[in-house]
mmCIF file of the C-alpha atoms, coordinates in Angstrom:
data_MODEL
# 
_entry.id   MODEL 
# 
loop_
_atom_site.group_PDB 
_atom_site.id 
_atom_site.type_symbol 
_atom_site.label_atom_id 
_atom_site.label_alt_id 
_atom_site.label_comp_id 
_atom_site.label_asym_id 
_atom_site.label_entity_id 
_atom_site.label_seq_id 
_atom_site.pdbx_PDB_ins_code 
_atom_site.Cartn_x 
_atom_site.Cartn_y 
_atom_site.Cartn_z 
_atom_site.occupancy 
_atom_site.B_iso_or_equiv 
_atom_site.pdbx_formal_charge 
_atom_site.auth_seq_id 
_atom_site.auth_comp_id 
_atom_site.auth_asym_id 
_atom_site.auth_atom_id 
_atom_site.pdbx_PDB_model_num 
ATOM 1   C CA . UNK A 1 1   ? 14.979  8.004   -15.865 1.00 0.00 ? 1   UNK A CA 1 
ATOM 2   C CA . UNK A 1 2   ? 13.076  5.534   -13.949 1.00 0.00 ? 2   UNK A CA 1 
ATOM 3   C CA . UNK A 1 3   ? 14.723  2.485   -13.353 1.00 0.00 ? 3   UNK A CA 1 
ATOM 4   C CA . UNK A 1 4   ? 13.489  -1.138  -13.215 1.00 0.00 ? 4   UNK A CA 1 
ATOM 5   C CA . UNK A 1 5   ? 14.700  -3.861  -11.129 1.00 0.00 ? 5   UNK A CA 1 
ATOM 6   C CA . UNK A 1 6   ? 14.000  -7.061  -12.136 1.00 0.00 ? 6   UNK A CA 1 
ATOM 7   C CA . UNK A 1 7   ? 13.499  -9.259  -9.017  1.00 0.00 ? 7   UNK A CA 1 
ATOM 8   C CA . UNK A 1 8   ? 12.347  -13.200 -8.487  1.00 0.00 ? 8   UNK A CA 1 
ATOM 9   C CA . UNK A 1 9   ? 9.090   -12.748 -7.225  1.00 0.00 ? 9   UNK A CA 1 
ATOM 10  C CA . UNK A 1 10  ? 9.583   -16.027 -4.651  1.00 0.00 ? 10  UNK A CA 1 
ATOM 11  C CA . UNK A 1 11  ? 13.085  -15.376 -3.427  1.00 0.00 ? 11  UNK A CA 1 
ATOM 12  C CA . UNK A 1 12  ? 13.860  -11.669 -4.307  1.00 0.00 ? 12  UNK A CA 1 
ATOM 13  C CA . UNK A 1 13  ? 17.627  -10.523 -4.826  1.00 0.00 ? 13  UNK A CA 1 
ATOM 14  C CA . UNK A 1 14  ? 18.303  -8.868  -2.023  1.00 0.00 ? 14  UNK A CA 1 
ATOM 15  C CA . UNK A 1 15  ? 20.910  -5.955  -3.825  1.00 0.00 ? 15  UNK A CA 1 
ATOM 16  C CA . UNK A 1 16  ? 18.175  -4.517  -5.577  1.00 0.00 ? 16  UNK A CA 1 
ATOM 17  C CA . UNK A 1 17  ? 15.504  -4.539  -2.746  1.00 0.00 ? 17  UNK A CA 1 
ATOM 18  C CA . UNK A 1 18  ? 18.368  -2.568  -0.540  1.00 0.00 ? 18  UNK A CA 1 
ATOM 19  C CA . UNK A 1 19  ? 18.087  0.069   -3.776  1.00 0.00 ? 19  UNK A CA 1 
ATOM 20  C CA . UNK A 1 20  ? 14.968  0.049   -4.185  1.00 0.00 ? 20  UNK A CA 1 
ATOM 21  C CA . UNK A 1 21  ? 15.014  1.112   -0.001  1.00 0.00 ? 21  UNK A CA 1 
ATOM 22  C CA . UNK A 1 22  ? 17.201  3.939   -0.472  1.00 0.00 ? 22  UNK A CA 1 
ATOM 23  C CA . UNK A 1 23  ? 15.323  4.968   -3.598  1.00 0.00 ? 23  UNK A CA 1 
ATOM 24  C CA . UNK A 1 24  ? 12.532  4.953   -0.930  1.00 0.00 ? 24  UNK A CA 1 
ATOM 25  C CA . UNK A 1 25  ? 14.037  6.475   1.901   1.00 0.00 ? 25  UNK A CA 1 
ATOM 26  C CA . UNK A 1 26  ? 15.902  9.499   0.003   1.00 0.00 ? 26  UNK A CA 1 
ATOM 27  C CA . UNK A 1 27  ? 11.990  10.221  -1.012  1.00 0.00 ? 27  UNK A CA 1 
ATOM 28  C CA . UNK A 1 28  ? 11.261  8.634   -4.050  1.00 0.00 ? 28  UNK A CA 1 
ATOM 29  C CA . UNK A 1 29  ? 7.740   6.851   -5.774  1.00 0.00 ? 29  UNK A CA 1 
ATOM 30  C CA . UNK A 1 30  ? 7.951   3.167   -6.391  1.00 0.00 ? 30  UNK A CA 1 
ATOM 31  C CA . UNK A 1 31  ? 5.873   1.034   -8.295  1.00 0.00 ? 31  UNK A CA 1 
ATOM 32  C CA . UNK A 1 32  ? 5.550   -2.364  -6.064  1.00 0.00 ? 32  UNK A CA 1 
ATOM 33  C CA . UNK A 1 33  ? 4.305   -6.056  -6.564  1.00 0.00 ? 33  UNK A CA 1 
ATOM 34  C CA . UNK A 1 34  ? 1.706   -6.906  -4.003  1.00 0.00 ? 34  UNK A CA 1 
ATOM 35  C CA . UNK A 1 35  ? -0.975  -10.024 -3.760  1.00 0.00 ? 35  UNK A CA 1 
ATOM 36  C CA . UNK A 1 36  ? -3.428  -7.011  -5.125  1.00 0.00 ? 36  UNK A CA 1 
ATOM 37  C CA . UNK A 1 37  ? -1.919  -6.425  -8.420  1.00 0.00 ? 37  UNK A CA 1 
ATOM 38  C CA . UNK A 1 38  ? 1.354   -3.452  -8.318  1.00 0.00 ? 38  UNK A CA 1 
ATOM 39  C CA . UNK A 1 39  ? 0.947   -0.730  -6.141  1.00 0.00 ? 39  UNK A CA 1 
ATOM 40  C CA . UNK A 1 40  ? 2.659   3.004   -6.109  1.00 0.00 ? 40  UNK A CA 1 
ATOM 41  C CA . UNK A 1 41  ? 4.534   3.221   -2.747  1.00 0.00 ? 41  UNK A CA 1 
ATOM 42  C CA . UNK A 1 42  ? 6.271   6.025   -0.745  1.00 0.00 ? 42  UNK A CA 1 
ATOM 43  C CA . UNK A 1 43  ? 7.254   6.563   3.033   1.00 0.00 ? 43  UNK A CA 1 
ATOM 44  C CA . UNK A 1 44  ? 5.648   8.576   5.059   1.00 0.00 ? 44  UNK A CA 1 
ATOM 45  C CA . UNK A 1 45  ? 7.578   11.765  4.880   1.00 0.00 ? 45  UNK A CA 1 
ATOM 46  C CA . UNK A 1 46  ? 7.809   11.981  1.020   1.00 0.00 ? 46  UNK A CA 1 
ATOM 47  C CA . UNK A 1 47  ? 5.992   14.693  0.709   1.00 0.00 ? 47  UNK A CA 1 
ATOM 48  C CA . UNK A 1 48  ? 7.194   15.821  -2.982  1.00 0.00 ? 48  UNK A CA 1 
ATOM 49  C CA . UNK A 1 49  ? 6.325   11.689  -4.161  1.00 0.00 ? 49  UNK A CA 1 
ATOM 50  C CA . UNK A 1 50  ? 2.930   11.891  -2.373  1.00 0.00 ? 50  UNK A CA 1 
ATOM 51  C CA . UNK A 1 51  ? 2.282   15.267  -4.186  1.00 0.00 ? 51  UNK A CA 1 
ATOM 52  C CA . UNK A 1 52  ? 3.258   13.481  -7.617  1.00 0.00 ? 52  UNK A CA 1 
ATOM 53  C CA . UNK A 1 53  ? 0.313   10.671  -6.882  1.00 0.00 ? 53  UNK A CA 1 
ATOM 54  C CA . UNK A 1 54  ? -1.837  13.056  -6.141  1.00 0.00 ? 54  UNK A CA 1 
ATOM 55  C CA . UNK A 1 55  ? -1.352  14.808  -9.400  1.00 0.00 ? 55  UNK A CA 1 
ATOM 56  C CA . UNK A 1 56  ? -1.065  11.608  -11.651 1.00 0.00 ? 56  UNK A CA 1 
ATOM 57  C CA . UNK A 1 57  ? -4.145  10.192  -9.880  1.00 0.00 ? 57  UNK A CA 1 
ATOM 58  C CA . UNK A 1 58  ? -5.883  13.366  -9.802  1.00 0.00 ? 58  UNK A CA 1 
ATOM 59  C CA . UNK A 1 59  ? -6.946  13.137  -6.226  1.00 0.00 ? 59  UNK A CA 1 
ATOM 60  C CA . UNK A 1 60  ? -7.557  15.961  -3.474  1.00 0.00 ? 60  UNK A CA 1 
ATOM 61  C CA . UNK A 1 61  ? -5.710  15.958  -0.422  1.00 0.00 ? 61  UNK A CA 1 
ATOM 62  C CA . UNK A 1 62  ? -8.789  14.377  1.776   1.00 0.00 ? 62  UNK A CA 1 
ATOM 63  C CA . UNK A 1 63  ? -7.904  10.903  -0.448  1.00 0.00 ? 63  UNK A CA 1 
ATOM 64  C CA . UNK A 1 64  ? -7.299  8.363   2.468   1.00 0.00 ? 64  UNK A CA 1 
ATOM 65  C CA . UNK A 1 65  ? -4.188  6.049   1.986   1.00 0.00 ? 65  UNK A CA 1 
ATOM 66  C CA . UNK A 1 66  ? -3.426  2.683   3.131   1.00 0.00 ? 66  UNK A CA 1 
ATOM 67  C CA . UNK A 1 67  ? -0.349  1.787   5.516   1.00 0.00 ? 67  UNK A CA 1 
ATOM 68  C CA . UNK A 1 68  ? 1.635   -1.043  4.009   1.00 0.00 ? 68  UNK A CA 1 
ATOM 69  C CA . UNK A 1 69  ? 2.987   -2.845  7.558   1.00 0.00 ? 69  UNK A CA 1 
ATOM 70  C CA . UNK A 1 70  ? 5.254   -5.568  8.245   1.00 0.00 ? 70  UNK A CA 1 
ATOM 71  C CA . UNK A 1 71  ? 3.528   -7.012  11.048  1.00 0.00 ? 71  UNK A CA 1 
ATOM 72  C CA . UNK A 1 72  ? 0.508   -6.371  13.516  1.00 0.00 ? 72  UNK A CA 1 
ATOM 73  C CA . UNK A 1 73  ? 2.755   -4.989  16.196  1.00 0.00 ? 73  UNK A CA 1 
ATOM 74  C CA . UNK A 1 74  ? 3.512   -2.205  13.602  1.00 0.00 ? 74  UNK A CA 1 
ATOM 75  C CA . UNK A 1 75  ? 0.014   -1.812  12.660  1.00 0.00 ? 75  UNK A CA 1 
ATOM 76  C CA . UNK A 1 76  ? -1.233  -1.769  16.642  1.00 0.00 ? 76  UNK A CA 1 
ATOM 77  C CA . UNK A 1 77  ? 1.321   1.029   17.079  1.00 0.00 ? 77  UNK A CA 1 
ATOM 78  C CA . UNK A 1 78  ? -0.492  3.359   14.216  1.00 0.00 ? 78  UNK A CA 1 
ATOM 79  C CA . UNK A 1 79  ? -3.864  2.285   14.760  1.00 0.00 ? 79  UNK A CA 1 
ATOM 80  C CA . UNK A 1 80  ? -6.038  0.936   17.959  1.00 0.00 ? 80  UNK A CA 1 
ATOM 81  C CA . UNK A 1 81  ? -6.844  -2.604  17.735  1.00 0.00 ? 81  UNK A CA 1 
ATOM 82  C CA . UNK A 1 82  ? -9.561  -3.728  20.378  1.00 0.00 ? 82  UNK A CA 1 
ATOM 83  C CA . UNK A 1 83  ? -9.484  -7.894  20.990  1.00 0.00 ? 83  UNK A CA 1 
ATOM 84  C CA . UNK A 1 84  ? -11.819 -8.507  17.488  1.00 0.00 ? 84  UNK A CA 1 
ATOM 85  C CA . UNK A 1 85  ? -9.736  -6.937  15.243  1.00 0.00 ? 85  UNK A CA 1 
ATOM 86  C CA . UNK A 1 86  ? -6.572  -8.021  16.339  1.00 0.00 ? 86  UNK A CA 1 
ATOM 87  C CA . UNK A 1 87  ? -8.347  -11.588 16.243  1.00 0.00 ? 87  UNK A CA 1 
ATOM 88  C CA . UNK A 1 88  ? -9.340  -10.883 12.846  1.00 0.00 ? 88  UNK A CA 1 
ATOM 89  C CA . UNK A 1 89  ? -6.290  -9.274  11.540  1.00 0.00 ? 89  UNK A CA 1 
ATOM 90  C CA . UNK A 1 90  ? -4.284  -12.208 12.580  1.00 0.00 ? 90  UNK A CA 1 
ATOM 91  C CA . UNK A 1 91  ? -6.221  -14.530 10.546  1.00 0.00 ? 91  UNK A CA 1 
ATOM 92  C CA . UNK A 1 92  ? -6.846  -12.869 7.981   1.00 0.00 ? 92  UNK A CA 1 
ATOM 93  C CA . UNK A 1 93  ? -2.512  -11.540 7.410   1.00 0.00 ? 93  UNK A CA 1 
ATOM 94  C CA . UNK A 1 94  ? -0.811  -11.509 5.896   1.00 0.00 ? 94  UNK A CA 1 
ATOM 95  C CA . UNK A 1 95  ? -2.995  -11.094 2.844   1.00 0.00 ? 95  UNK A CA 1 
ATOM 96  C CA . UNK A 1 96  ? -5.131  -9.323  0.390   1.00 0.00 ? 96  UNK A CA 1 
ATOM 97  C CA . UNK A 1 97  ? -7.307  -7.025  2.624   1.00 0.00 ? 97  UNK A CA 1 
ATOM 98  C CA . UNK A 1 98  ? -7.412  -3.642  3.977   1.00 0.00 ? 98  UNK A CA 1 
ATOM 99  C CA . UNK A 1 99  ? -8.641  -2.931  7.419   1.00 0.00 ? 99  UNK A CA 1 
ATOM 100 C CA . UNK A 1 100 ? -10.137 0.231   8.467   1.00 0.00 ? 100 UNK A CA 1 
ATOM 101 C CA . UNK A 1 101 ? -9.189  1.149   12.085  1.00 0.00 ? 101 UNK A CA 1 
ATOM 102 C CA . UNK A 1 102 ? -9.258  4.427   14.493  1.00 0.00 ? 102 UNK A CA 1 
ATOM 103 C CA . UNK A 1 103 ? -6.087  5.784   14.396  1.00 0.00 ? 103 UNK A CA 1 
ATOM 104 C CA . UNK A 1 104 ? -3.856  6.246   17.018  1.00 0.00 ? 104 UNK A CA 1 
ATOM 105 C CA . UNK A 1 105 ? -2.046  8.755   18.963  1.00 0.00 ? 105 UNK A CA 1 
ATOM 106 C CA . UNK A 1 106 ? 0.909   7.662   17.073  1.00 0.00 ? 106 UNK A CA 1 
ATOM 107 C CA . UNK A 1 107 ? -0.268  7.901   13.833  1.00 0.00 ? 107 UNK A CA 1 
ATOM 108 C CA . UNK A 1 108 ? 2.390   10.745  12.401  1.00 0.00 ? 108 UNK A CA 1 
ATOM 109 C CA . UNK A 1 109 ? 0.268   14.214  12.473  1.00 0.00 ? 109 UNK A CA 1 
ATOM 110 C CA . UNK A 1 110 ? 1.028   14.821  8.386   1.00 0.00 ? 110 UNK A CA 1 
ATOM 111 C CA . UNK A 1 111 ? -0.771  11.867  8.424   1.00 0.00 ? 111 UNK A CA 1 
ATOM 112 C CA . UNK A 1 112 ? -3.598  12.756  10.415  1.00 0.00 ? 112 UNK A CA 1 
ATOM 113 C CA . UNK A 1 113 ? -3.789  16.681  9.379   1.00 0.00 ? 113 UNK A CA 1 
ATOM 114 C CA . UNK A 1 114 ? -2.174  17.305  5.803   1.00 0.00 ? 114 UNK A CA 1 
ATOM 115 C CA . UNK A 1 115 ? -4.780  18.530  4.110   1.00 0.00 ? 115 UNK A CA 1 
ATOM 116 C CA . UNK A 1 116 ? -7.378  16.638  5.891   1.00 0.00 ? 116 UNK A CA 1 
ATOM 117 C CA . UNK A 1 117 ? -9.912  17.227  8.791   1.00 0.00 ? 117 UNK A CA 1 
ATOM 118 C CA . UNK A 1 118 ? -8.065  15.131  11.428  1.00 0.00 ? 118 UNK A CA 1 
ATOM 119 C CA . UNK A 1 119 ? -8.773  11.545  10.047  1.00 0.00 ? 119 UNK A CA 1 
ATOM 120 C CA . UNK A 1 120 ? -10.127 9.491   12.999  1.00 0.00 ? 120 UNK A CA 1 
ATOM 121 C CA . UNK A 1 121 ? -8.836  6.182   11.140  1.00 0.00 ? 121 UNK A CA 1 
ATOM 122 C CA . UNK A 1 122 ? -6.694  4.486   8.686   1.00 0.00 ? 122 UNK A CA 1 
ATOM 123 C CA . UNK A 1 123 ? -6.787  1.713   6.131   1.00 0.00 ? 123 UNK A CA 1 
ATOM 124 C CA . UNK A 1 124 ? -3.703  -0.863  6.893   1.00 0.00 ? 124 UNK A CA 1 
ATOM 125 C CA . UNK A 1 125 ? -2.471  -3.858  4.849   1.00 0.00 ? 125 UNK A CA 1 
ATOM 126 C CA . UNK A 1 126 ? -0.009  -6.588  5.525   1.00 0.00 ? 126 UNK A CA 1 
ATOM 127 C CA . UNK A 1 127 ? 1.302   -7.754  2.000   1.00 0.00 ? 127 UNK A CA 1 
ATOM 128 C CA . UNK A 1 128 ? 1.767   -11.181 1.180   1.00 0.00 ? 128 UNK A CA 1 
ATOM 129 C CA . UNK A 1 129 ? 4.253   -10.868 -1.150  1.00 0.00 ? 129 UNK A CA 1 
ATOM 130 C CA . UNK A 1 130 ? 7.563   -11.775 -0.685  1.00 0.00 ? 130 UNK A CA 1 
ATOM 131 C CA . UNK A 1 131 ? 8.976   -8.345  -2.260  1.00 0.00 ? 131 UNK A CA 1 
ATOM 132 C CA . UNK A 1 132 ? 6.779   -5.886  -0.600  1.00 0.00 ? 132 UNK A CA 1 
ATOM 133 C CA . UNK A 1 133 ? 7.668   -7.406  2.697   1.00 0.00 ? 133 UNK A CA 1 
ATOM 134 C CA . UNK A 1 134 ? 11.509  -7.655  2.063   1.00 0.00 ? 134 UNK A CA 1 
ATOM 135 C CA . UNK A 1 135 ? 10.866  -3.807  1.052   1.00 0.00 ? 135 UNK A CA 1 
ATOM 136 C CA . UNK A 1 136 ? 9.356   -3.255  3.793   1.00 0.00 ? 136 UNK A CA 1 
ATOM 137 C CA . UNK A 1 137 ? 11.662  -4.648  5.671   1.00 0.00 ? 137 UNK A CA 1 
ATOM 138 C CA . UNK A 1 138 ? 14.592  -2.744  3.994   1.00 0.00 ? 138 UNK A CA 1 
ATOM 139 C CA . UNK A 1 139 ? 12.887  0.585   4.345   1.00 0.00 ? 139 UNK A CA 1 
ATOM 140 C CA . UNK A 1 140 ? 12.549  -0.162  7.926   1.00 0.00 ? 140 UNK A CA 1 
ATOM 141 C CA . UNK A 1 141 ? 9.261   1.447   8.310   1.00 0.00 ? 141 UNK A CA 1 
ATOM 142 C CA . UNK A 1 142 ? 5.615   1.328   6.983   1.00 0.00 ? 142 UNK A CA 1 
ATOM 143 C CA . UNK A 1 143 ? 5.055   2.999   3.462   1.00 0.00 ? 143 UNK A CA 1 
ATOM 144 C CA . UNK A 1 144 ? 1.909   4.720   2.097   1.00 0.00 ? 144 UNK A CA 1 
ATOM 145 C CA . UNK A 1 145 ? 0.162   3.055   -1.114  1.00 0.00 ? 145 UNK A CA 1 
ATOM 146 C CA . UNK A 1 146 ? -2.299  3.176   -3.509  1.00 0.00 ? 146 UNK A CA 1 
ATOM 147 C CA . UNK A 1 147 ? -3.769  1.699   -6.259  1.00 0.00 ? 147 UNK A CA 1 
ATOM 148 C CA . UNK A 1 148 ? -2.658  2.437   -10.068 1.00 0.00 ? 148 UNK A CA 1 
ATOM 149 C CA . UNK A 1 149 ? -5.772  3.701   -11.329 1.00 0.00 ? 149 UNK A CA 1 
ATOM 150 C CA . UNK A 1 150 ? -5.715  6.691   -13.676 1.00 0.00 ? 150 UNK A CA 1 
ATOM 151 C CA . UNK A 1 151 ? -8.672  9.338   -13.651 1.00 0.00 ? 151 UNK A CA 1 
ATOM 152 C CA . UNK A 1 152 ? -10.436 7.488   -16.818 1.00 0.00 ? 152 UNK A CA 1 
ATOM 153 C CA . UNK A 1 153 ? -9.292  3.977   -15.830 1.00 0.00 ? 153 UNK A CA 1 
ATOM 154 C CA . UNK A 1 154 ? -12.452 2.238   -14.525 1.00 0.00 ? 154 UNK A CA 1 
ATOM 155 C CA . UNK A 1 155 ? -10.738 -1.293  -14.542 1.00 0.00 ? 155 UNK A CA 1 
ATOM 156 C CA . UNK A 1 156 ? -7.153  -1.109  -14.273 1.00 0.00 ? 156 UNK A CA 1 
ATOM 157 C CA . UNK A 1 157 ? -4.934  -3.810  -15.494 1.00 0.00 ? 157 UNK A CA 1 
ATOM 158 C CA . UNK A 1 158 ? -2.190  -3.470  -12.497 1.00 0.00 ? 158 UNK A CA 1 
ATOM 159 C CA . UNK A 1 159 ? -1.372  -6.922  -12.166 1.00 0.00 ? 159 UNK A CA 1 
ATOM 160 C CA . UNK A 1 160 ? 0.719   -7.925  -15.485 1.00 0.00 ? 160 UNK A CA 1 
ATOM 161 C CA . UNK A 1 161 ? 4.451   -6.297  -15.443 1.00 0.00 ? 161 UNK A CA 1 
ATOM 162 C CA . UNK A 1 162 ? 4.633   -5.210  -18.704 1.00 0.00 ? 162 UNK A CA 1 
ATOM 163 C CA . UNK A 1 163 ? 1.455   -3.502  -19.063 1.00 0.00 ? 163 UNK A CA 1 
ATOM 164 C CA . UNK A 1 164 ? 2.267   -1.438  -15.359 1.00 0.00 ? 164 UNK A CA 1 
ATOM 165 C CA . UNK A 1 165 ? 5.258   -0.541  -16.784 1.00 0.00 ? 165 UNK A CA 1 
ATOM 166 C CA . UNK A 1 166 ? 4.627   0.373   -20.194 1.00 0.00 ? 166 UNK A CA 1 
ATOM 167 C CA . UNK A 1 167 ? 1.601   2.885   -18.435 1.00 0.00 ? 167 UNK A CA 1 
ATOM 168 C CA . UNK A 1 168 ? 3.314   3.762   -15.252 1.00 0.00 ? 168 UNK A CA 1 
ATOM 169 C CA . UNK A 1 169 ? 7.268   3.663   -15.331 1.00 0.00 ? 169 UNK A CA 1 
ATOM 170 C CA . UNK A 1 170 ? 7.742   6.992   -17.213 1.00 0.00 ? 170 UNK A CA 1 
ATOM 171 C CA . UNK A 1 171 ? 5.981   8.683   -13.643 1.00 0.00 ? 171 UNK A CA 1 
ATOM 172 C CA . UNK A 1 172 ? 7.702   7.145   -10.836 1.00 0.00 ? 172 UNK A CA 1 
ATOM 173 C CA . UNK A 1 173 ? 11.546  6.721   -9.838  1.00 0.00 ? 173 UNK A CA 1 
ATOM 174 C CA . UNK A 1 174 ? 11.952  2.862   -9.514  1.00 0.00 ? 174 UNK A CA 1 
ATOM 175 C CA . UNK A 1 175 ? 9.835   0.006   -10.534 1.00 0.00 ? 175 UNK A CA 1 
ATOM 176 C CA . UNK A 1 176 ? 10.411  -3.488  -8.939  1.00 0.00 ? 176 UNK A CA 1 
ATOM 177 C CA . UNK A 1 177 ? 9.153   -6.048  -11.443 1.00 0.00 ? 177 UNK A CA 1 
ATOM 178 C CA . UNK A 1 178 ? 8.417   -9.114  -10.102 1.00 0.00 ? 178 UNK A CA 1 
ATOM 179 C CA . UNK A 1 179 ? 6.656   -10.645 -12.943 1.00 0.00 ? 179 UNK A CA 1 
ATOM 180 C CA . UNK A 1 180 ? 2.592   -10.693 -12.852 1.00 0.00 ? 180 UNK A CA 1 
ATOM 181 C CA . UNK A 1 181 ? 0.863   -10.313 -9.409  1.00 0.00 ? 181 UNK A CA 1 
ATOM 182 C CA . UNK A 1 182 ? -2.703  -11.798 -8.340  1.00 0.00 ? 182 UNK A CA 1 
ATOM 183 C CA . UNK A 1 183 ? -5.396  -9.366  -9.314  1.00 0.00 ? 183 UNK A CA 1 
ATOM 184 C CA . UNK A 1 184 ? -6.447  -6.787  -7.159  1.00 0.00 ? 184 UNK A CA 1 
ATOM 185 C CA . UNK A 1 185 ? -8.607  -5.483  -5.836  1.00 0.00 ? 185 UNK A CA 1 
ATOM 186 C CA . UNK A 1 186 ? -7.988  -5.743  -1.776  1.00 0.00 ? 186 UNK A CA 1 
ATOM 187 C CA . UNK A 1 187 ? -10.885 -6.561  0.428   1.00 0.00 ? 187 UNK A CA 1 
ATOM 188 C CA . UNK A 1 188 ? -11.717 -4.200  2.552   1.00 0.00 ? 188 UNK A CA 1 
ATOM 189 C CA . UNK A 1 189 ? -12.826 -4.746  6.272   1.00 0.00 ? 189 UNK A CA 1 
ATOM 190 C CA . UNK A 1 190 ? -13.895 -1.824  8.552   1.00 0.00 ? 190 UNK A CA 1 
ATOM 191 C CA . UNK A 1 191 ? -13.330 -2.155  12.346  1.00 0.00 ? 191 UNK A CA 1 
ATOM 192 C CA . UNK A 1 192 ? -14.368 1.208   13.181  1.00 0.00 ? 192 UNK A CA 1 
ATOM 193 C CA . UNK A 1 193 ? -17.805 0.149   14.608  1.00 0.00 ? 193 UNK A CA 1 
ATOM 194 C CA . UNK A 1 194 ? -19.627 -2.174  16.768  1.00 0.00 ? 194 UNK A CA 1 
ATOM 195 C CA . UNK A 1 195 ? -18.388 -5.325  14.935  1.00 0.00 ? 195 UNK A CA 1 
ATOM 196 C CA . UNK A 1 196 ? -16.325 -5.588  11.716  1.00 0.00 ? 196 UNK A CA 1 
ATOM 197 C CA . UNK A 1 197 ? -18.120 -5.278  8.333   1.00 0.00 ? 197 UNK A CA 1 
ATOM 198 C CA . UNK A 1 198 ? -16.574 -6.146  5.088   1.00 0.00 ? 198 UNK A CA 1 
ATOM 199 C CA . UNK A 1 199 ? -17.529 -3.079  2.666   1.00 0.00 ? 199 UNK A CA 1 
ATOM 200 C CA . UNK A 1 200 ? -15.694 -4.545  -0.744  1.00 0.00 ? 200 UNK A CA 1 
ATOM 201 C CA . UNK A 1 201 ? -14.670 -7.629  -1.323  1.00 0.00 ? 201 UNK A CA 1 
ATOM 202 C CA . UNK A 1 202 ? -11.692 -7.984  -3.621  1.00 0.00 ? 202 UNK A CA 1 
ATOM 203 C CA . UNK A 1 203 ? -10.836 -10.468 -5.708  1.00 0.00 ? 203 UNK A CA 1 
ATOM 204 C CA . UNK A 1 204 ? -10.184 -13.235 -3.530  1.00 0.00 ? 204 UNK A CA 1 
ATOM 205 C CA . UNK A 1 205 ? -13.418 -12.825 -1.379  1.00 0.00 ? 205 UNK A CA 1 
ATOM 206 C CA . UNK A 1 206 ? -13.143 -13.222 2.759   1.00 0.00 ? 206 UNK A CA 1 
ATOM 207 C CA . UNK A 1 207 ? -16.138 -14.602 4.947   1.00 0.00 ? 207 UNK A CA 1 
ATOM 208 C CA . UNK A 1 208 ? -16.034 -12.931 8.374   1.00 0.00 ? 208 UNK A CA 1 
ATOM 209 C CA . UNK A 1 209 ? -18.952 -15.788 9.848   1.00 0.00 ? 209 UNK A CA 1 
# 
């Protein structure tokens, strides 16, 4: 039975982030407040909880997913940031938007080869919500997300509590409810070419000029 932890979504008790961690780190599926709406979250060697998203989601196993990082010295370890990005990301994070970046060398290989053709790059977010990053922080590493869309969703409601949970909680092993989140969805920025283009722009809209 899934259980869910009831958190202050400004200054988070810090008993139930530590078990939502080892939830996390003994390879569990959370369902976590973000400034996009909740989230399903799992570290990177889950493999059983990333093979339960890609079930409920119905996804193959090319489906990119995003890094959740504490900080850009985390991100710059898993993915290559030239001088523009790393401008960019700093202004722009903590915050609403994914960034699409080469990957590096230390990108963990499941990453880079489960099921994939060798991704060249990777979509990373800095949260700027004050659970995700004391999660985060807790787990003590980054944790691989997505969205909680279900295969005939077209507009999910993932922001409000109650309606996440009453969809969602029956699927995953912890829930932290933090009361509603902003919308989602992210923005999404990719760095991968000559200059950064923003390809979707979420629900708070960013202006790279």
């Amino acid at each position: 039975m899934a259980e869910r932890l009831v958190l202050h979504p400004v200054n988070p008790q810090q008993r139930l982030i530590d078990k939502a961690a080892a939830t996390l780190r003994a390879g569990g599926l959370a369902i976590i407040p973000t400034d996009a709406g909740y989230s399903l979250a799992w570290t990177l060697e889950a493999r059983d909880a990333e093979e339960r998203v890609l079930r409920l989601r119905e996804l193959d196993r090319r489906h990119p997913f995003t890094l959740l990082c504490r900080q850009l010295s985390e991100a710059g370890r898993l993915a290559r940031l030239d001088d523009p990005a790393f401008r960019l990301m700093r202004s722009l994070t903590p915050g609403p938007c994914t960034f699409i970046l080469p990957a590096s060398a230390d990108l963990p290989k499941r990453i880079k080869n489960a099921g994939r053709s060798k991704r060249r790059d990777i979509g990373i977010r800095l949260p700027d919500h004050a659970v995700a990053r004391l999660l985060l922080d807790a787990v003590g590493e980054p944790l691989l997300s997505t969205s909680l869309v279900l295969p005939d969703e077209d507009h999910p409601n993932s922001h409000e509590a109650e309606a996440v949970a009453g969809q969602w909680l029956r699927w995953v092993d912890v829930m932290l409810d933090a009361e509603d989140c902003e919308p989602g969805p992210t923005s999404i920025v990719d760095c991968t070419g000559d200059e950064p283009e923003v390809i979707r722009q979420g629900f708070h809209p960013i202006n790279l000029a």
